[in-house]
Amino acid sequence: TLELGNTEATYMQITEGSTTCEKEIFKTSKNLTLSSDNGEKTITVAFFDSDDNPLPSVTDTIILDTVLQTSSFTLEGASTKGDALHITLNIGETDANAYVSISGLFSDMQISDNGQFGDTTANDGIYERTYTILSPYELEANATANVIDRADNEAIFISSNSIELQTQPTIKSVNILSDVATQQMTVSFTTDEPTVSSISYGDSFTT
């Protein structure tokens, strides 16, 4: 909807791009159907007085955004505990809300285009986030991104590659208790993740 103002105008004529509408009686409000291609539209309104003499025209722009798409969505840099996972989603437009999930790792983590939290450059249409792997996860999965842009277009994207995490368990707090009289020995330890463990022992050692 165009909101128009001109105290001297009796007639007006609207041009959008290469399309010029018929001249009509001046109105302060006008519904206009834009051409179908997405992108910036230039609208010019020419005004005329009661004698059909031209008055100064006005021009403005509007962005038509009916499609949300991505040119790339990648995961990089992490394969084990302690690594930094870098997430990059390029949708080519700013002011969107983007949330990423990786099954078994995190859910609905926001990625941003604000130059913070791992985002390289603010307001370039590329949404990024760096996430440190703090636990010994064992998984292989793609990421899913839920995005809503400034025009309320919604889309779900799947990353073009997967993350594969493998971490060797850490053994700590080893305790050994032995009883010579009963010839019994108890070995206990803890790990930083659930694991299948085995103990090798024997009565011959090389010194």
PDB file of C-alpha atoms in Angstrom:
ATOM      1  CA  THR A   1       0.000   0.000   0.000  1.00  0.00           C
ATOM      2  CA  LEU A   2       1.362   3.395  -1.014  1.00  0.00           C
ATOM      3  CA  GLU A   3       0.701   6.313   1.320  1.00  0.00           C
ATOM      4  CA  LEU A   4       0.750   9.519  -0.736  1.00  0.00           C
ATOM      5  CA  GLY A   5       0.600  13.217   0.010  1.00  0.00           C
ATOM      6  CA  ASN A   6       0.424  16.226  -2.296  1.00  0.00           C
ATOM      7  CA  THR A   7      -1.830  19.193  -1.534  1.00  0.00           C
ATOM      8  CA  GLU A   8      -1.747  20.483  -5.141  1.00  0.00           C
ATOM      9  CA  ALA A   9      -2.313  17.198  -6.984  1.00  0.00           C
ATOM     10  CA  THR A  10      -5.538  16.321  -8.773  1.00  0.00           C
ATOM     11  CA  TYR A  11      -4.192  13.411 -10.799  1.00  0.00           C
ATOM     12  CA  MET A  12      -1.375  10.919 -10.399  1.00  0.00           C
ATOM     13  CA  GLN A  13       0.421   8.242 -12.419  1.00  0.00           C
ATOM     14  CA  ILE A  14       2.429   5.381 -10.898  1.00  0.00           C
ATOM     15  CA  THR A  15       5.450   3.675 -12.453  1.00  0.00           C
ATOM     16  CA  GLU A  16       7.089   0.541 -11.054  1.00  0.00           C
ATOM     17  CA  GLY A  17      10.192  -0.491 -12.938  1.00  0.00           C
ATOM     18  CA  SER A  18       9.287  -0.557 -16.622  1.00  0.00           C
ATOM     19  CA  THR A  19       5.520  -0.674 -16.006  1.00  0.00           C
ATOM     20  CA  THR A  20       3.532   2.573 -16.000  1.00  0.00           C
ATOM     21  CA  CYS A  21      -0.076   2.567 -14.819  1.00  0.00           C
ATOM     22  CA  GLU A  22      -2.806   4.696 -16.318  1.00  0.00           C
ATOM     23  CA  LYS A  23      -3.233   8.225 -15.021  1.00  0.00           C
ATOM     24  CA  GLU A  24      -5.898   8.404 -12.306  1.00  0.00           C
ATOM     25  CA  ILE A  25      -7.519  10.665  -9.743  1.00  0.00           C
ATOM     26  CA  PHE A  26      -5.145  11.453  -6.888  1.00  0.00           C
ATOM     27  CA  LYS A  27      -5.609   9.316  -3.774  1.00  0.00           C
ATOM     28  CA  THR A  28      -3.786   9.441  -0.473  1.00  0.00           C
ATOM     29  CA  SER A  29      -3.674   5.639  -0.345  1.00  0.00           C
ATOM     30  CA  LYS A  30      -3.132   3.225  -3.236  1.00  0.00           C
ATOM     31  CA  ASN A  31      -2.777  -0.556  -3.365  1.00  0.00           C
ATOM     32  CA  LEU A  32      -0.133  -1.585  -5.887  1.00  0.00           C
ATOM     33  CA  THR A  33       0.718  -5.097  -7.079  1.00  0.00           C
ATOM     34  CA  LEU A  34       4.464  -5.333  -7.610  1.00  0.00           C
ATOM     35  CA  SER A  35       6.158  -7.255 -10.409  1.00  0.00           C
ATOM     36  CA  SER A  36       6.800 -10.862  -9.403  1.00  0.00           C
ATOM     37  CA  ASP A  37      10.623 -10.980  -9.329  1.00  0.00           C
ATOM     38  CA  ASN A  38      12.175 -10.730  -5.869  1.00  0.00           C
ATOM     39  CA  GLY A  39      14.510  -7.839  -5.142  1.00  0.00           C
ATOM     40  CA  GLU A  40      14.507  -4.066  -4.897  1.00  0.00           C
ATOM     41  CA  LYS A  41      11.630  -2.286  -6.657  1.00  0.00           C
ATOM     42  CA  THR A  42      11.694   1.373  -7.659  1.00  0.00           C
ATOM     43  CA  ILE A  43       8.342   3.176  -7.583  1.00  0.00           C
ATOM     44  CA  THR A  44       7.795   6.641  -9.005  1.00  0.00           C
ATOM     45  CA  VAL A  45       4.593   8.641  -8.597  1.00  0.00           C
ATOM     46  CA  ALA A  46       4.031  11.555 -10.991  1.00  0.00           C
ATOM     47  CA  PHE A  47       1.557  14.230  -9.874  1.00  0.00           C
ATOM     48  CA  PHE A  48      -0.545  16.610 -11.989  1.00  0.00           C
ATOM     49  CA  ASP A  49      -2.655  19.627 -11.089  1.00  0.00           C
ATOM     50  CA  SER A  50      -6.267  20.259 -12.159  1.00  0.00           C
ATOM     51  CA  ASP A  51      -5.085  21.588 -15.530  1.00  0.00           C
ATOM     52  CA  ASP A  52      -2.991  18.424 -16.048  1.00  0.00           C
ATOM     53  CA  ASN A  53       0.240  20.319 -15.590  1.00  0.00           C
ATOM     54  CA  PRO A  54       3.028  18.141 -14.113  1.00  0.00           C
ATOM     55  CA  LEU A  55       4.043  18.662 -10.510  1.00  0.00           C
ATOM     56  CA  PRO A  56       7.256  17.360  -8.855  1.00  0.00           C
ATOM     57  CA  SER A  57       7.229  13.565  -8.741  1.00  0.00           C
ATOM     58  CA  VAL A  58       8.430  11.346  -5.895  1.00  0.00           C
ATOM     59  CA  THR A  59      10.438   8.116  -6.023  1.00  0.00           C
ATOM     60  CA  ASP A  60      10.994   5.434  -3.404  1.00  0.00           C
ATOM     61  CA  THR A  61      12.194   1.844  -3.221  1.00  0.00           C
ATOM     62  CA  ILE A  62      10.878  -1.313  -1.604  1.00  0.00           C
ATOM     63  CA  ILE A  63      12.336  -4.815  -1.364  1.00  0.00           C
ATOM     64  CA  LEU A  64      10.101  -7.695  -2.440  1.00  0.00           C
ATOM     65  CA  ASP A  65      11.123 -10.806  -0.519  1.00  0.00           C
ATOM     66  CA  THR A  66       8.984 -13.899  -0.991  1.00  0.00           C
ATOM     67  CA  VAL A  67      11.685 -16.607  -1.039  1.00  0.00           C
ATOM     68  CA  LEU A  68      14.172 -17.743   1.598  1.00  0.00           C
ATOM     69  CA  GLN A  69      17.070 -19.804   0.303  1.00  0.00           C
ATOM     70  CA  THR A  70      20.641 -20.698   1.172  1.00  0.00           C
ATOM     71  CA  SER A  71      23.761 -20.857  -0.950  1.00  0.00           C
ATOM     72  CA  SER A  72      25.766 -22.839   1.628  1.00  0.00           C
ATOM     73  CA  PHE A  73      25.399 -24.486   5.048  1.00  0.00           C
ATOM     74  CA  THR A  74      28.531 -26.158   6.411  1.00  0.00           C
ATOM     75  CA  LEU A  75      30.104 -27.616   9.555  1.00  0.00           C
ATOM     76  CA  GLU A  76      33.871 -27.395  10.056  1.00  0.00           C
ATOM     77  CA  GLY A  77      36.697 -27.920  12.529  1.00  0.00           C
ATOM     78  CA  ALA A  78      35.538 -30.488  15.098  1.00  0.00           C
ATOM     79  CA  SER A  79      36.225 -34.201  15.389  1.00  0.00           C
ATOM     80  CA  THR A  80      36.766 -34.807  19.115  1.00  0.00           C
ATOM     81  CA  LYS A  81      36.313 -33.367  22.606  1.00  0.00           C
ATOM     82  CA  GLY A  82      37.939 -29.944  23.004  1.00  0.00           C
ATOM     83  CA  ASP A  83      37.631 -29.000  19.338  1.00  0.00           C
ATOM     84  CA  ALA A  84      35.782 -25.896  18.122  1.00  0.00           C
ATOM     85  CA  LEU A  85      32.908 -26.562  15.728  1.00  0.00           C
ATOM     86  CA  HIS A  86      32.311 -23.701  13.282  1.00  0.00           C
ATOM     87  CA  ILE A  87      28.841 -23.418  11.741  1.00  0.00           C
ATOM     88  CA  THR A  88      28.270 -21.281   8.637  1.00  0.00           C
ATOM     89  CA  LEU A  89      24.902 -20.581   6.992  1.00  0.00           C
ATOM     90  CA  ASN A  90      24.785 -18.217   3.996  1.00  0.00           C
ATOM     91  CA  ILE A  91      21.281 -16.995   3.135  1.00  0.00           C
ATOM     92  CA  GLY A  92      22.358 -13.743   1.493  1.00  0.00           C
ATOM     93  CA  GLU A  93      20.091 -11.490   3.559  1.00  0.00           C
ATOM     94  CA  THR A  94      20.320  -9.751   6.925  1.00  0.00           C
ATOM     95  CA  ASP A  95      17.988  -9.439   9.933  1.00  0.00           C
ATOM     96  CA  ALA A  96      16.908 -13.087   9.979  1.00  0.00           C
ATOM     97  CA  ASN A  97      16.552 -15.360  13.011  1.00  0.00           C
ATOM     98  CA  ALA A  98      18.403 -18.655  12.577  1.00  0.00           C
ATOM     99  CA  TYR A  99      18.563 -21.608  14.971  1.00  0.00           C
ATOM    100  CA  VAL A 100      20.632 -24.764  14.482  1.00  0.00           C
ATOM    101  CA  SER A 101      20.203 -28.243  15.949  1.00  0.00           C
ATOM    102  CA  ILE A 102      22.459 -31.313  15.823  1.00  0.00           C
ATOM    103  CA  SER A 103      20.869 -34.433  17.231  1.00  0.00           C
ATOM    104  CA  GLY A 104      22.725 -35.621  20.332  1.00  0.00           C
ATOM    105  CA  LEU A 105      24.771 -32.423  20.631  1.00  0.00           C
ATOM    106  CA  PHE A 106      22.523 -29.354  21.003  1.00  0.00           C
ATOM    107  CA  SER A 107      19.095 -28.057  20.032  1.00  0.00           C
ATOM    108  CA  ASP A 108      17.930 -24.646  18.731  1.00  0.00           C
ATOM    109  CA  MET A 109      21.236 -22.844  19.210  1.00  0.00           C
ATOM    110  CA  GLN A 110      21.057 -19.371  17.673  1.00  0.00           C
ATOM    111  CA  ILE A 111      23.584 -18.430  15.012  1.00  0.00           C
ATOM    112  CA  SER A 112      24.072 -14.754  14.236  1.00  0.00           C
ATOM    113  CA  ASP A 113      25.135 -12.209  11.633  1.00  0.00           C
ATOM    114  CA  ASN A 114      26.326  -9.636  14.172  1.00  0.00           C
ATOM    115  CA  GLY A 115      30.105 -10.047  14.174  1.00  0.00           C
ATOM    116  CA  GLN A 116      30.045 -11.910  17.523  1.00  0.00           C
ATOM    117  CA  PHE A 117      30.169 -15.503  18.833  1.00  0.00           C
ATOM    118  CA  GLY A 118      32.211 -16.678  15.850  1.00  0.00           C
ATOM    119  CA  ASP A 119      30.528 -14.583  13.150  1.00  0.00           C
ATOM    120  CA  THR A 120      33.283 -13.159  10.944  1.00  0.00           C
ATOM    121  CA  THR A 121      31.554 -10.081   9.501  1.00  0.00           C
ATOM    122  CA  ALA A 122      28.392  -8.366  10.702  1.00  0.00           C
ATOM    123  CA  ASN A 123      25.462  -7.794   8.331  1.00  0.00           C
ATOM    124  CA  ASP A 124      26.833  -9.724   5.355  1.00  0.00           C
ATOM    125  CA  GLY A 125      23.996 -12.265   5.156  1.00  0.00           C
ATOM    126  CA  ILE A 126      26.241 -15.053   6.486  1.00  0.00           C
ATOM    127  CA  TYR A 127      25.227 -16.455   9.883  1.00  0.00           C
ATOM    128  CA  GLU A 128      27.942 -18.130  11.945  1.00  0.00           C
ATOM    129  CA  ARG A 129      28.627 -19.607  15.377  1.00  0.00           C
ATOM    130  CA  THR A 130      31.590 -21.325  17.032  1.00  0.00           C
ATOM    131  CA  TYR A 131      30.741 -24.064  19.537  1.00  0.00           C
ATOM    132  CA  THR A 132      33.327 -25.875  21.689  1.00  0.00           C
ATOM    133  CA  ILE A 133      32.835 -29.626  22.134  1.00  0.00           C
ATOM    134  CA  LEU A 134      33.024 -30.038  25.920  1.00  0.00           C
ATOM    135  CA  SER A 135      31.976 -33.675  26.340  1.00  0.00           C
ATOM    136  CA  PRO A 136      33.251 -36.930  24.801  1.00  0.00           C
ATOM    137  CA  TYR A 137      30.408 -37.323  22.330  1.00  0.00           C
ATOM    138  CA  GLU A 138      30.364 -40.188  19.851  1.00  0.00           C
ATOM    139  CA  LEU A 139      28.145 -39.245  16.925  1.00  0.00           C
ATOM    140  CA  GLU A 140      27.818 -38.592  13.223  1.00  0.00           C
ATOM    141  CA  ALA A 141      25.042 -36.214  12.179  1.00  0.00           C
ATOM    142  CA  ASN A 142      24.063 -33.358   9.901  1.00  0.00           C
ATOM    143  CA  ALA A 143      22.829 -30.038  11.251  1.00  0.00           C
ATOM    144  CA  THR A 144      19.339 -28.646  10.746  1.00  0.00           C
ATOM    145  CA  ALA A 145      18.716 -24.889  10.556  1.00  0.00           C
ATOM    146  CA  ASN A 146      15.325 -23.254  11.138  1.00  0.00           C
ATOM    147  CA  VAL A 147      15.261 -19.743   9.683  1.00  0.00           C
ATOM    148  CA  ILE A 148      12.714 -16.905   9.649  1.00  0.00           C
ATOM    149  CA  ASP A 149      13.682 -13.835   7.637  1.00  0.00           C
ATOM    150  CA  ARG A 150      12.565 -10.215   8.045  1.00  0.00           C
ATOM    151  CA  ALA A 151       9.640 -10.778   5.655  1.00  0.00           C
ATOM    152  CA  ASP A 152       8.465 -13.737   7.811  1.00  0.00           C
ATOM    153  CA  ASN A 153       9.444 -16.295   5.184  1.00  0.00           C
ATOM    154  CA  GLU A 154      10.317 -19.581   6.893  1.00  0.00           C
ATOM    155  CA  ALA A 155      12.593 -22.399   5.749  1.00  0.00           C
ATOM    156  CA  ILE A 156      14.412 -25.455   7.071  1.00  0.00           C
ATOM    157  CA  PHE A 157      17.884 -26.270   5.730  1.00  0.00           C
ATOM    158  CA  ILE A 158      20.109 -29.351   6.160  1.00  0.00           C
ATOM    159  CA  SER A 159      23.881 -28.923   6.235  1.00  0.00           C
ATOM    160  CA  SER A 160      25.758 -30.156   3.179  1.00  0.00           C
ATOM    161  CA  ASN A 161      28.159 -32.149   5.348  1.00  0.00           C
ATOM    162  CA  SER A 162      27.978 -33.967   8.672  1.00  0.00           C
ATOM    163  CA  ILE A 163      29.981 -33.720  11.876  1.00  0.00           C
ATOM    164  CA  GLU A 164      31.687 -36.912  13.078  1.00  0.00           C
ATOM    165  CA  LEU A 165      32.876 -36.913  16.697  1.00  0.00           C
ATOM    166  CA  GLN A 166      35.030 -39.607  18.296  1.00  0.00           C
ATOM    167  CA  THR A 167      36.808 -39.239  21.628  1.00  0.00           C
ATOM    168  CA  GLN A 168      38.976 -41.785  23.442  1.00  0.00           C
ATOM    169  CA  PRO A 169      37.788 -42.203  27.047  1.00  0.00           C
ATOM    170  CA  THR A 170      39.973 -40.803  29.818  1.00  0.00           C
ATOM    171  CA  ILE A 171      40.871 -43.163  32.676  1.00  0.00           C
ATOM    172  CA  LYS A 172      41.467 -41.576  36.061  1.00  0.00           C
ATOM    173  CA  SER A 173      41.293 -42.230  39.796  1.00  0.00           C
ATOM    174  CA  VAL A 174      42.880 -45.678  39.556  1.00  0.00           C
ATOM    175  CA  ASN A 175      42.821 -47.535  42.887  1.00  0.00           C
ATOM    176  CA  ILE A 176      44.470 -50.909  43.556  1.00  0.00           C
ATOM    177  CA  LEU A 177      43.767 -52.937  46.692  1.00  0.00           C
ATOM    178  CA  SER A 178      45.504 -56.284  47.236  1.00  0.00           C
ATOM    179  CA  ASP A 179      45.410 -58.964  49.915  1.00  0.00           C
ATOM    180  CA  VAL A 180      48.387 -61.331  49.942  1.00  0.00           C
ATOM    181  CA  ALA A 181      46.706 -63.720  52.365  1.00  0.00           C
ATOM    182  CA  THR A 182      43.683 -64.270  50.163  1.00  0.00           C
ATOM    183  CA  GLN A 183      45.619 -63.681  46.923  1.00  0.00           C
ATOM    184  CA  GLN A 184      42.970 -61.223  45.782  1.00  0.00           C
ATOM    185  CA  MET A 185      43.399 -57.837  44.140  1.00  0.00           C
ATOM    186  CA  THR A 186      40.745 -55.211  43.407  1.00  0.00           C
ATOM    187  CA  VAL A 187      41.310 -52.608  40.692  1.00  0.00           C
ATOM    188  CA  SER A 188      38.870 -49.681  40.326  1.00  0.00           C
ATOM    189  CA  PHE A 189      38.908 -46.597  38.116  1.00  0.00           C
ATOM    190  CA  THR A 190      36.617 -44.007  36.594  1.00  0.00           C
ATOM    191  CA  THR A 191      36.175 -42.763  33.034  1.00  0.00           C
ATOM    192  CA  ASP A 192      34.666 -39.565  31.650  1.00  0.00           C
ATOM    193  CA  GLU A 193      32.038 -41.494  29.650  1.00  0.00           C
ATOM    194  CA  PRO A 194      30.256 -44.858  29.698  1.00  0.00           C
ATOM    195  CA  THR A 195      32.612 -47.425  28.177  1.00  0.00           C
ATOM    196  CA  VAL A 196      33.410 -51.117  27.948  1.00  0.00           C
ATOM    197  CA  SER A 197      36.611 -51.808  29.913  1.00  0.00           C
ATOM    198  CA  SER A 198      38.997 -54.729  30.368  1.00  0.00           C
ATOM    199  CA  ILE A 199      42.063 -55.354  32.557  1.00  0.00           C
ATOM    200  CA  SER A 200      45.092 -57.349  31.404  1.00  0.00           C
ATOM    201  CA  TYR A 201      47.254 -58.998  34.062  1.00  0.00           C
ATOM    202  CA  GLY A 202      49.660 -61.923  34.512  1.00  0.00           C
ATOM    203  CA  ASP A 203      52.372 -63.387  36.738  1.00  0.00           C
ATOM    204  CA  SER A 204      55.346 -62.661  34.469  1.00  0.00           C
ATOM    205  CA  PHE A 205      56.792 -59.207  34.100  1.00  0.00           C
ATOM    206  CA  THR A 206      59.903 -57.836  32.481  1.00  0.00           C
ATOM    207  CA  THR A 207      61.906 -55.578  34.735  1.00  0.00           C
TER     208      THR A 207
END
